[in-house]
Short mmCIF file of C-alpha atoms and ligand atoms in Angstrom, two decimals:
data_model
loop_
_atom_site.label_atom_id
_atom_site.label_comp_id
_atom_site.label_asym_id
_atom_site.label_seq_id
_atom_site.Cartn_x
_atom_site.Cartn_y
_atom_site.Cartn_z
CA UNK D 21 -16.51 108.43 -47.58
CA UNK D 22 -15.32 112.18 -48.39
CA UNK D 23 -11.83 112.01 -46.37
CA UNK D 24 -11.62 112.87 -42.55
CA UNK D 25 -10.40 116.44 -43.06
CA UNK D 26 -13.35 117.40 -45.16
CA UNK D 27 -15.55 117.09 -42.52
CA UNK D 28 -15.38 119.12 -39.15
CA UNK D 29 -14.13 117.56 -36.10
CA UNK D 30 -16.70 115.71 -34.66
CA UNK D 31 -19.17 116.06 -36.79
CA UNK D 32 -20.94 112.97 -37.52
CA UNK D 33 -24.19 111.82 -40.15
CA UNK D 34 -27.06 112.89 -38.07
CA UNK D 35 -29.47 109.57 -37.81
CA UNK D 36 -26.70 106.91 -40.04
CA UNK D 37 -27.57 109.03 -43.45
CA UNK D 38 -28.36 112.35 -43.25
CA UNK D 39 -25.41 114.29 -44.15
CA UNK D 40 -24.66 117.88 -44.25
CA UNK D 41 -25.20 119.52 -47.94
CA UNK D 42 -21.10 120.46 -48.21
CA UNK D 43 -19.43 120.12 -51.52
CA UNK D 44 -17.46 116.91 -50.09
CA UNK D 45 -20.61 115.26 -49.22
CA UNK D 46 -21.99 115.99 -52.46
CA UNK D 47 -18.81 114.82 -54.31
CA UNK D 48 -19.41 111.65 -52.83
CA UNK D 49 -23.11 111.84 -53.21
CA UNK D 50 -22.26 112.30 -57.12
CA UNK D 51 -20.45 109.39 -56.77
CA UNK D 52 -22.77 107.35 -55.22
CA UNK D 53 -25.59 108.40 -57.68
CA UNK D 54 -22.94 106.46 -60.67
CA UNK D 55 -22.12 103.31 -58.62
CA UNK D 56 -26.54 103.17 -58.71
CA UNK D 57 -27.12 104.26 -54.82
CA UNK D 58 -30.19 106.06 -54.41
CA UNK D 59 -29.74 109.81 -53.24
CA UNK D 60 -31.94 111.72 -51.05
CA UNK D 61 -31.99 115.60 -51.89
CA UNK D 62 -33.06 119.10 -51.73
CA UNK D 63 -34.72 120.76 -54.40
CA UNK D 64 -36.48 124.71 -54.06
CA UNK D 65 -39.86 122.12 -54.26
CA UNK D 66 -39.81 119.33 -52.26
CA UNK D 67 -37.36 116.62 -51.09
CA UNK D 68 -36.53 114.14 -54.24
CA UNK D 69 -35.20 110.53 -54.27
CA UNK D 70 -32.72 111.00 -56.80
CA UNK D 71 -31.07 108.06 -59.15
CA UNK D 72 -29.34 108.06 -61.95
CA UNK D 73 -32.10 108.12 -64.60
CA UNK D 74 -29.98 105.74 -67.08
CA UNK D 75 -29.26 102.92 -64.92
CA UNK D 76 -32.96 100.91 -65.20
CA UNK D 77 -31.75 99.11 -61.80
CA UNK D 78 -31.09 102.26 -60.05
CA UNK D 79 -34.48 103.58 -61.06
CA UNK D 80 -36.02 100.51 -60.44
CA UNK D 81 -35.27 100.68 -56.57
CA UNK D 82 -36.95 104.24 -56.37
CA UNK D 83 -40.51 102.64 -57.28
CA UNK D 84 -39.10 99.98 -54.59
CA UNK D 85 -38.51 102.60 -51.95
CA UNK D 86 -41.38 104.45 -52.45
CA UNK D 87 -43.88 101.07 -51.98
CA UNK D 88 -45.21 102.41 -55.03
CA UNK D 89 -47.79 99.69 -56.29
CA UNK D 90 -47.53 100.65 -60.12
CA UNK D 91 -45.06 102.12 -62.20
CA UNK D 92 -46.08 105.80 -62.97
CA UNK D 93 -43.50 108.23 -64.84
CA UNK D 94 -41.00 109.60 -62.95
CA UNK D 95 -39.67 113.55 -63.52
CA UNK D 96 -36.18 113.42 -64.86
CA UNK D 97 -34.04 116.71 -63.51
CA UNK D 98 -31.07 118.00 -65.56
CA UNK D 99 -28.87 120.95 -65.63
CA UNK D 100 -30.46 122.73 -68.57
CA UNK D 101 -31.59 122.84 -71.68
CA UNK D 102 -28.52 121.58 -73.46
CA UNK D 103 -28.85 118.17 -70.89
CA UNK D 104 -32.35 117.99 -72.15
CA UNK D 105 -32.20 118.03 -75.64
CA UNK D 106 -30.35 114.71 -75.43
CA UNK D 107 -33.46 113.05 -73.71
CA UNK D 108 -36.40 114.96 -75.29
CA UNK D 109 -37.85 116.70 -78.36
CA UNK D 110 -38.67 120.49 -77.92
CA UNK D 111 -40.60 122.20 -79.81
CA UNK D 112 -40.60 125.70 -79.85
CA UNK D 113 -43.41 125.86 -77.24
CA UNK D 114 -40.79 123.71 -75.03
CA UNK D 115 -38.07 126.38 -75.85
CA UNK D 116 -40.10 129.02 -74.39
CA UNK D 117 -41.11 127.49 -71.74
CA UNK D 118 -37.32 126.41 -70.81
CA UNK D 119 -36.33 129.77 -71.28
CA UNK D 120 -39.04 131.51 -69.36
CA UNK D 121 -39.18 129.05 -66.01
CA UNK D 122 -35.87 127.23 -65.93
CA UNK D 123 -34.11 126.43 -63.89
CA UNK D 124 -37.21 126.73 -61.62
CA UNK D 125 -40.47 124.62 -60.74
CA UNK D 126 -42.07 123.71 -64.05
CA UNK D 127 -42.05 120.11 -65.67
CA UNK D 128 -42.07 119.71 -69.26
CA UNK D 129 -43.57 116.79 -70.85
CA UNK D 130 -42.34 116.17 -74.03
CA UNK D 131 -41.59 113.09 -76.71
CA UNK D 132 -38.09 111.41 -75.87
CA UNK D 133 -35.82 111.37 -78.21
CA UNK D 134 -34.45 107.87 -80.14
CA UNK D 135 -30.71 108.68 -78.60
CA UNK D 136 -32.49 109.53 -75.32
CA UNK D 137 -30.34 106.75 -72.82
CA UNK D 138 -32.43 107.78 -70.27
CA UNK D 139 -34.09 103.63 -69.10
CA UNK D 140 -37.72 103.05 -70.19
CA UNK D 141 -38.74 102.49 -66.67
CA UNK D 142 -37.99 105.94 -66.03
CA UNK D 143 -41.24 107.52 -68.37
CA UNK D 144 -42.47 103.81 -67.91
CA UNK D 145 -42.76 102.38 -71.26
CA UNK D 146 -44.25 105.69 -72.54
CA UNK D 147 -42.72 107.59 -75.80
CA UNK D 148 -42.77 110.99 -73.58
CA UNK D 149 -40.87 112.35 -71.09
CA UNK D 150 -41.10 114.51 -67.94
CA UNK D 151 -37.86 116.90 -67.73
CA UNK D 152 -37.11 120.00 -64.85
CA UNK D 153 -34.03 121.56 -64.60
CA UNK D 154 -34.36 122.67 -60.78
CA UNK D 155 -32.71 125.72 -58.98
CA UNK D 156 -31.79 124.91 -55.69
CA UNK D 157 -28.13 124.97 -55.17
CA UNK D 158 -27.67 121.72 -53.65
CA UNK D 159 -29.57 119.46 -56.44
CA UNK D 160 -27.44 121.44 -59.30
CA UNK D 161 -24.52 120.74 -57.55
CA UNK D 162 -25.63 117.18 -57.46
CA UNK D 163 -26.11 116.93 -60.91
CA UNK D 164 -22.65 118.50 -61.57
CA UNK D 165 -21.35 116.19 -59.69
CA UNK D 166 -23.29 112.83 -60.94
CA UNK D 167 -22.80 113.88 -64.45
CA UNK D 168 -26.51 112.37 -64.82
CA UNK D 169 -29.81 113.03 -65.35
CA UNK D 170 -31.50 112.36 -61.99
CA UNK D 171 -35.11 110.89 -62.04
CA UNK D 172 -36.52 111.94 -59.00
CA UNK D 173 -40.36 111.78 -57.30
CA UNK D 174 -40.75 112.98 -54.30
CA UNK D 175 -38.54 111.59 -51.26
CA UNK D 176 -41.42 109.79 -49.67
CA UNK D 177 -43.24 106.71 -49.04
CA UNK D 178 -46.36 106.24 -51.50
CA UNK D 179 -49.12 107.84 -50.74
CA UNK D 180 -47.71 109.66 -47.70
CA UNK D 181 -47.36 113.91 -47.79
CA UNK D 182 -43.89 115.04 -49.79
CA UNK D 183 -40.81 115.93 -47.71
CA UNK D 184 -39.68 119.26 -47.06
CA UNK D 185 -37.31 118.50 -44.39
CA UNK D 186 -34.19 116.28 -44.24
CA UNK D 187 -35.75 114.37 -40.76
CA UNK D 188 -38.97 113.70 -42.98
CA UNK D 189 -37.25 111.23 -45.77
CA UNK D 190 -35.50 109.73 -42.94
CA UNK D 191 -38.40 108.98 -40.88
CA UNK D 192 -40.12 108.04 -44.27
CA UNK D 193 -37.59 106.00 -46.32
CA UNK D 194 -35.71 104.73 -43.49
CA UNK D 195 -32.18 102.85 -44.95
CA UNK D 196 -34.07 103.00 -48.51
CA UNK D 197 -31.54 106.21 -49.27
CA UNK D 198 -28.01 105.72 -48.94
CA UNK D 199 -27.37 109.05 -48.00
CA UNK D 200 -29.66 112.07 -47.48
CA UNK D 201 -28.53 115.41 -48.44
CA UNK D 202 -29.39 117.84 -45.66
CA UNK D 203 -29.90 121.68 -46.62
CA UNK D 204 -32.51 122.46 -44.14
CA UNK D 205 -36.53 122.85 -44.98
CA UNK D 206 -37.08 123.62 -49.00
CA UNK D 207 -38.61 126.82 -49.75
CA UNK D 208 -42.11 126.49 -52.24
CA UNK D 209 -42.85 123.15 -50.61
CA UNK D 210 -45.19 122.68 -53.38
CA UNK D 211 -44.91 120.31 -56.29
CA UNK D 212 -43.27 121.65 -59.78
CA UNK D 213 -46.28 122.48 -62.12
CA UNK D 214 -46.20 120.20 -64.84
CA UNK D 215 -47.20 121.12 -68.66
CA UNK D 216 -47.05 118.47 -71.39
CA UNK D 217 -45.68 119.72 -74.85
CA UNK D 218 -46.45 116.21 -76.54
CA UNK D 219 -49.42 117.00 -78.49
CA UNK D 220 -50.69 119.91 -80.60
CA UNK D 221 -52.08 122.14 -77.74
CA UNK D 222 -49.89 122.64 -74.41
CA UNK D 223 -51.99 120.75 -71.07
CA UNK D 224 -51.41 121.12 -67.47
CA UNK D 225 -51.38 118.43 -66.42
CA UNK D 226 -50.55 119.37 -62.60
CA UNK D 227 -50.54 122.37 -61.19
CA UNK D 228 -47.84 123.30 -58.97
CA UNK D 229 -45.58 125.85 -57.89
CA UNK D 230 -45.14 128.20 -60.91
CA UNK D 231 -48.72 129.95 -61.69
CA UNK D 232 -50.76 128.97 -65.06
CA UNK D 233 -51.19 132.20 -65.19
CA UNK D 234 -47.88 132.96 -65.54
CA UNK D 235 -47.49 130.03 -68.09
CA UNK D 236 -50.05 131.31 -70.39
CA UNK D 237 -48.22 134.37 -70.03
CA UNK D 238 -44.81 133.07 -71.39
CA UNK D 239 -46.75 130.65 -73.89
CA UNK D 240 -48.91 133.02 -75.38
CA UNK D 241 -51.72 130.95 -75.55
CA UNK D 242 -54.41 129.61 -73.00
CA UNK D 243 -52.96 126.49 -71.41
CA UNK D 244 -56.08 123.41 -71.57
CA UNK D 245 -56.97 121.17 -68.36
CA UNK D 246 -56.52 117.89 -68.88
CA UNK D 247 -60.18 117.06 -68.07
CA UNK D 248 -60.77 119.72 -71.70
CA UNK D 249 -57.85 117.91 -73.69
CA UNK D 250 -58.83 114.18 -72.38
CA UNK D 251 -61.85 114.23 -74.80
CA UNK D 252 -59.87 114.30 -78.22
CA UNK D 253 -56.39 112.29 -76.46
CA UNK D 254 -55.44 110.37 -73.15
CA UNK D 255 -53.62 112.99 -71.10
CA UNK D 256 -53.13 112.03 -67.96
CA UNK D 257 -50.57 109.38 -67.11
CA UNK D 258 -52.98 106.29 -65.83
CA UNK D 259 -54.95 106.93 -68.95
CA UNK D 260 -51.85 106.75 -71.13
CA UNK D 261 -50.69 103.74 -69.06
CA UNK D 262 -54.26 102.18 -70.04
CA UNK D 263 -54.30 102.77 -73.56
CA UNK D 264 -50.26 101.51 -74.06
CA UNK D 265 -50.46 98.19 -74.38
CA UNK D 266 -48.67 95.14 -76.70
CA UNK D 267 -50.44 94.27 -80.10
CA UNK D 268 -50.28 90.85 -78.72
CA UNK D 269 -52.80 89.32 -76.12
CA UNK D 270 -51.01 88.91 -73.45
CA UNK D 271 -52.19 85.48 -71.06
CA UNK D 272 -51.16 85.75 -67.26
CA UNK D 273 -49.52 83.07 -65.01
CA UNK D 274 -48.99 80.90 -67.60
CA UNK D 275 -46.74 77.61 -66.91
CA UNK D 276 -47.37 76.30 -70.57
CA UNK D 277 -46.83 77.76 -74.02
CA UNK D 278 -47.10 76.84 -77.26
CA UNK D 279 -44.11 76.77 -79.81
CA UNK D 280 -45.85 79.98 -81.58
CA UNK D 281 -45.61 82.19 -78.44
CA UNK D 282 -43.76 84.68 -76.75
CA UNK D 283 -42.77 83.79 -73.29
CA UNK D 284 -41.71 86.70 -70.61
CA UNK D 285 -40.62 84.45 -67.93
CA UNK D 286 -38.75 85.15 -64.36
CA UNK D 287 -36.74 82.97 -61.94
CA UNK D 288 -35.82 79.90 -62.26
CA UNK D 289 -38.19 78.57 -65.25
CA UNK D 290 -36.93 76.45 -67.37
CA UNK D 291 -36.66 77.15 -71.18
CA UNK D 292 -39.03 75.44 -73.50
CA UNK D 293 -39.63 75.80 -77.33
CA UNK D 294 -41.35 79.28 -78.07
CA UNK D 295 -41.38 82.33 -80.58
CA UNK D 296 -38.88 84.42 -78.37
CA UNK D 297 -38.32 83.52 -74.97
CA UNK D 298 -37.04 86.36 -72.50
CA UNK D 299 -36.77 85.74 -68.65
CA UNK D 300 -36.77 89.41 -66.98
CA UNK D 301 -34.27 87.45 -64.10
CA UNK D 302 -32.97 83.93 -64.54
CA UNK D 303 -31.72 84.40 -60.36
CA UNK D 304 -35.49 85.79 -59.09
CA UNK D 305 -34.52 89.43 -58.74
CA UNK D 306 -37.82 91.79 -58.89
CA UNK D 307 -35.16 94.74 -59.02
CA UNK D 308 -33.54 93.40 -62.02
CA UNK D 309 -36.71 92.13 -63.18
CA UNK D 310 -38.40 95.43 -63.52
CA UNK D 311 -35.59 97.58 -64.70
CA UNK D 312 -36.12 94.56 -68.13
CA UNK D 313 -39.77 94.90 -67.78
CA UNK D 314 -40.87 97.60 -70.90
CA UNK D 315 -37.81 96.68 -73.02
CA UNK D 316 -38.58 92.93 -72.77
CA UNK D 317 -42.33 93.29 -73.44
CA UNK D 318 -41.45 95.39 -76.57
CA UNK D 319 -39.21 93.33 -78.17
CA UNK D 320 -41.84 89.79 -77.48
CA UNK D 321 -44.70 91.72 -79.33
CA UNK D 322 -42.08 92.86 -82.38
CA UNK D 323 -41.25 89.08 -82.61
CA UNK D 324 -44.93 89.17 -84.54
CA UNK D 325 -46.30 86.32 -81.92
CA UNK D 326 -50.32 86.32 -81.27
CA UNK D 327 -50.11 85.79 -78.15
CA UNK D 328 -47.46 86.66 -75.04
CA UNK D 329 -47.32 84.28 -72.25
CA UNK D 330 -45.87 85.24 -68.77
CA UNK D 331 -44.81 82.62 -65.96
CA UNK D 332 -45.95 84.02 -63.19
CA UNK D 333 -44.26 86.89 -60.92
CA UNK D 334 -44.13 87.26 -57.30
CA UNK D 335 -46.84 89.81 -55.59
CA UNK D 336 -43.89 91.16 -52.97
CA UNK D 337 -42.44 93.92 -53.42
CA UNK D 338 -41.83 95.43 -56.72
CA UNK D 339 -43.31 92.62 -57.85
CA UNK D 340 -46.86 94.45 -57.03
CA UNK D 341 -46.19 97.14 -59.60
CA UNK D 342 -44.79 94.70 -62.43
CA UNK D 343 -48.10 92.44 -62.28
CA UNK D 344 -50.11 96.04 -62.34
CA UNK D 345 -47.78 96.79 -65.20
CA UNK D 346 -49.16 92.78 -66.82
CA UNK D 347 -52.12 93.32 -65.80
CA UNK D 348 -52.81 96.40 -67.36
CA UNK D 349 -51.44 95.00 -70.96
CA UNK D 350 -53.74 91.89 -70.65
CA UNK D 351 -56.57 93.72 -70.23
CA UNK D 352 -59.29 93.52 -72.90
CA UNK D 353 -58.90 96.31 -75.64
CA UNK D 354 -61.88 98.69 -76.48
P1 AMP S 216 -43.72 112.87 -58.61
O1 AMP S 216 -43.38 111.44 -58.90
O2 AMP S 216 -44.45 113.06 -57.31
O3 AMP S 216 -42.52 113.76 -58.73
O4 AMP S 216 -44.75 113.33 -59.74
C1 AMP S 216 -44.39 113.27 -61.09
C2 AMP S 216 -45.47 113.88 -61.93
O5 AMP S 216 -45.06 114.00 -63.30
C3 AMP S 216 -46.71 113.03 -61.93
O6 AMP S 216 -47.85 113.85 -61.95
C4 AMP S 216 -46.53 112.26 -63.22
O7 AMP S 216 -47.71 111.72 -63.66
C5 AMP S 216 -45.95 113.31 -64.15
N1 AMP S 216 -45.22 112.71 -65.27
C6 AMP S 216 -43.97 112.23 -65.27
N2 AMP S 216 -43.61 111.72 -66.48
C7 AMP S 216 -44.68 111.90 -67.29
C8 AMP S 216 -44.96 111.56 -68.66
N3 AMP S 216 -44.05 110.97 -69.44
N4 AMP S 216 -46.18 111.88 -69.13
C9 AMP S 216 -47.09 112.49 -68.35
N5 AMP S 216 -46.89 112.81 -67.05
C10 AMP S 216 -45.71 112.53 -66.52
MG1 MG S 217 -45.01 112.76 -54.87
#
């Protein structure tokens, strides 16, 4: 808690966890963000769910919160363009892009870097990543005061309209937030446009608050459509979900294995001979679990085994969105 005098007499968190957008609440908020508490807050878009975008646990409760039932990327917010060169590659596209919109409402999609320590989860499993250095006061002051990058959807339930009141993620998230950063109703309450940068020719792949127009202005160039670009490379991110996938065949719910396998196990199972054998929680944990998730299936298919056998996972929880995730990688390959 900020102390007693920083806040007025009287004044109390509205509803348990919405608090007042004042520098002492956001001290603490910045605080919170590095002990891995989740962090409701304004941005000039929409309200985010903000966590600390290097802590795979922290992230892994966002996809929690938001009931999400698979693990899509998330958008990681930083300062600027000095934060984001740590994470990402820029190209000079990116540069002009960053120097045109930012801070402001337009995502950048671009490959992470190899000293990026942002977790896997985050751009789940992918080799890109989604960056946005927003301008509303509040959220930079937040990530002054975390010192983090912040990966941060939108601060609702799945499937349910984005928040562009403090009253909203309450209602939404309920206790899922530890503390909700009120700075009244945000301003565009449309989603940040977001262009990827990954691949020869720039693609929207959302459209959102700042104009294509205005990003074909700043590029130079025509900006393609996904649905134009999808024909010579998977764009969008449940195509590239699809097409990322382990060299090995992966085999589902398996409670045997042979000493030539890789085993991706969780709870209490109990270790038998095997290639590599990596349980994701040894105590049951679906947090913990999927915050070990992409690292752990990367480092069972570099072992060099044919085939990958998982024990199987509970369907609660985030436990939906890590069998999607198995699912998805023991699906048959075209
Ligand atoms: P939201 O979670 O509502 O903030 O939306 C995030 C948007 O950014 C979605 O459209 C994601 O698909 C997109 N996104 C985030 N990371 C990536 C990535 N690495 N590659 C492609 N799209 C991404
Ligand atoms: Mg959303």
């Amino acid at each position: 808690m900020p102390n007693e005098g920083a806040r007025k007499p009287g004044e109390k968190l509205k509803q348990g966890r919405i608090a007042p957008a004042n520098a002492e609440w956001i001290a603490e908020a910045g605080q919170m963000i590095r002990s891995g508490a989740l962090v409701a807050f304004p941005t000039e878009t929409v309200y985010g769910l903000g966590a600390d975008a290097t802590n795979g646990e922290a992230v892994a409760r966002v996809f929690e919160a938001k009931g999400r039932p698979a693990f899509n990327p998330l958008i990681v917010h930083v300062l600027g363009l000095e934060q984001a060169l740590i994470i990402g590659e820029f190209s000079p596209l990116a540069r002009r892009l960053t120097e045109a919109f930012w801070p402001g409402p337009l995502t950048i999609v671009v490959p992470r870097t190899a000293k990026s320590d942002v977790s896997d989860l985050v751009s789940a499993g992918l080799p890109t990543v989604a960056l946005r250095s927003p301008d509303h006061p509040v959220a930079r002051a937040l990530l002054a005061a975390a010192q983090r990058p912040l990966a941060a959807p939108s601060a609702n339930r799945s499937g349910h309209v984005s928040a562009t009141h403090a009253e909203h993620v309450a209602a939404d998230l309920g206790d899922k937030a530890a503390l909700i950063l009120d700075a009244g109703p945000t301003s565009h309450g449309l989603e940040s446009a977001v262009v990827s940068l990954v691949g020869e020719t720039p693609v929207l792949l959302r459209p959102g608050a700042v104009t294509v127009e205005a990003i074909e202005v700043a590029l130079g160039e025509r900006l393609a459509r996904e649905t134009e670009a999808s024909s010579t490379r998977p764009a969008s991110p449940g195509q590239l979900l699809s097409h990322y996938a382990p060299r090995a065949a992966l085999r589902l719910n398996a409670y045997e294995w042979g000493p030539n396998e890789a085993v991706l196990a969780f709870g209490g199972v109990a270790e038998k001979p095997a290639r590599v054998f990596i349980n994701l929680s040894p105590s049951g944990d679906l947090v913990e679990a999927a915050a070990n998730l992409f690292a752990a299936l990367r480092m069972l298919d570099a072992s060099g085994a044919p085939t990958i056998a998982a024990t199987p996972i509970p369907k609660h929880g985030l436990g939906e969105a890590i069998n999607d995730r198995l699912k998805r990688a023991a699906a048959p390959r075209d």
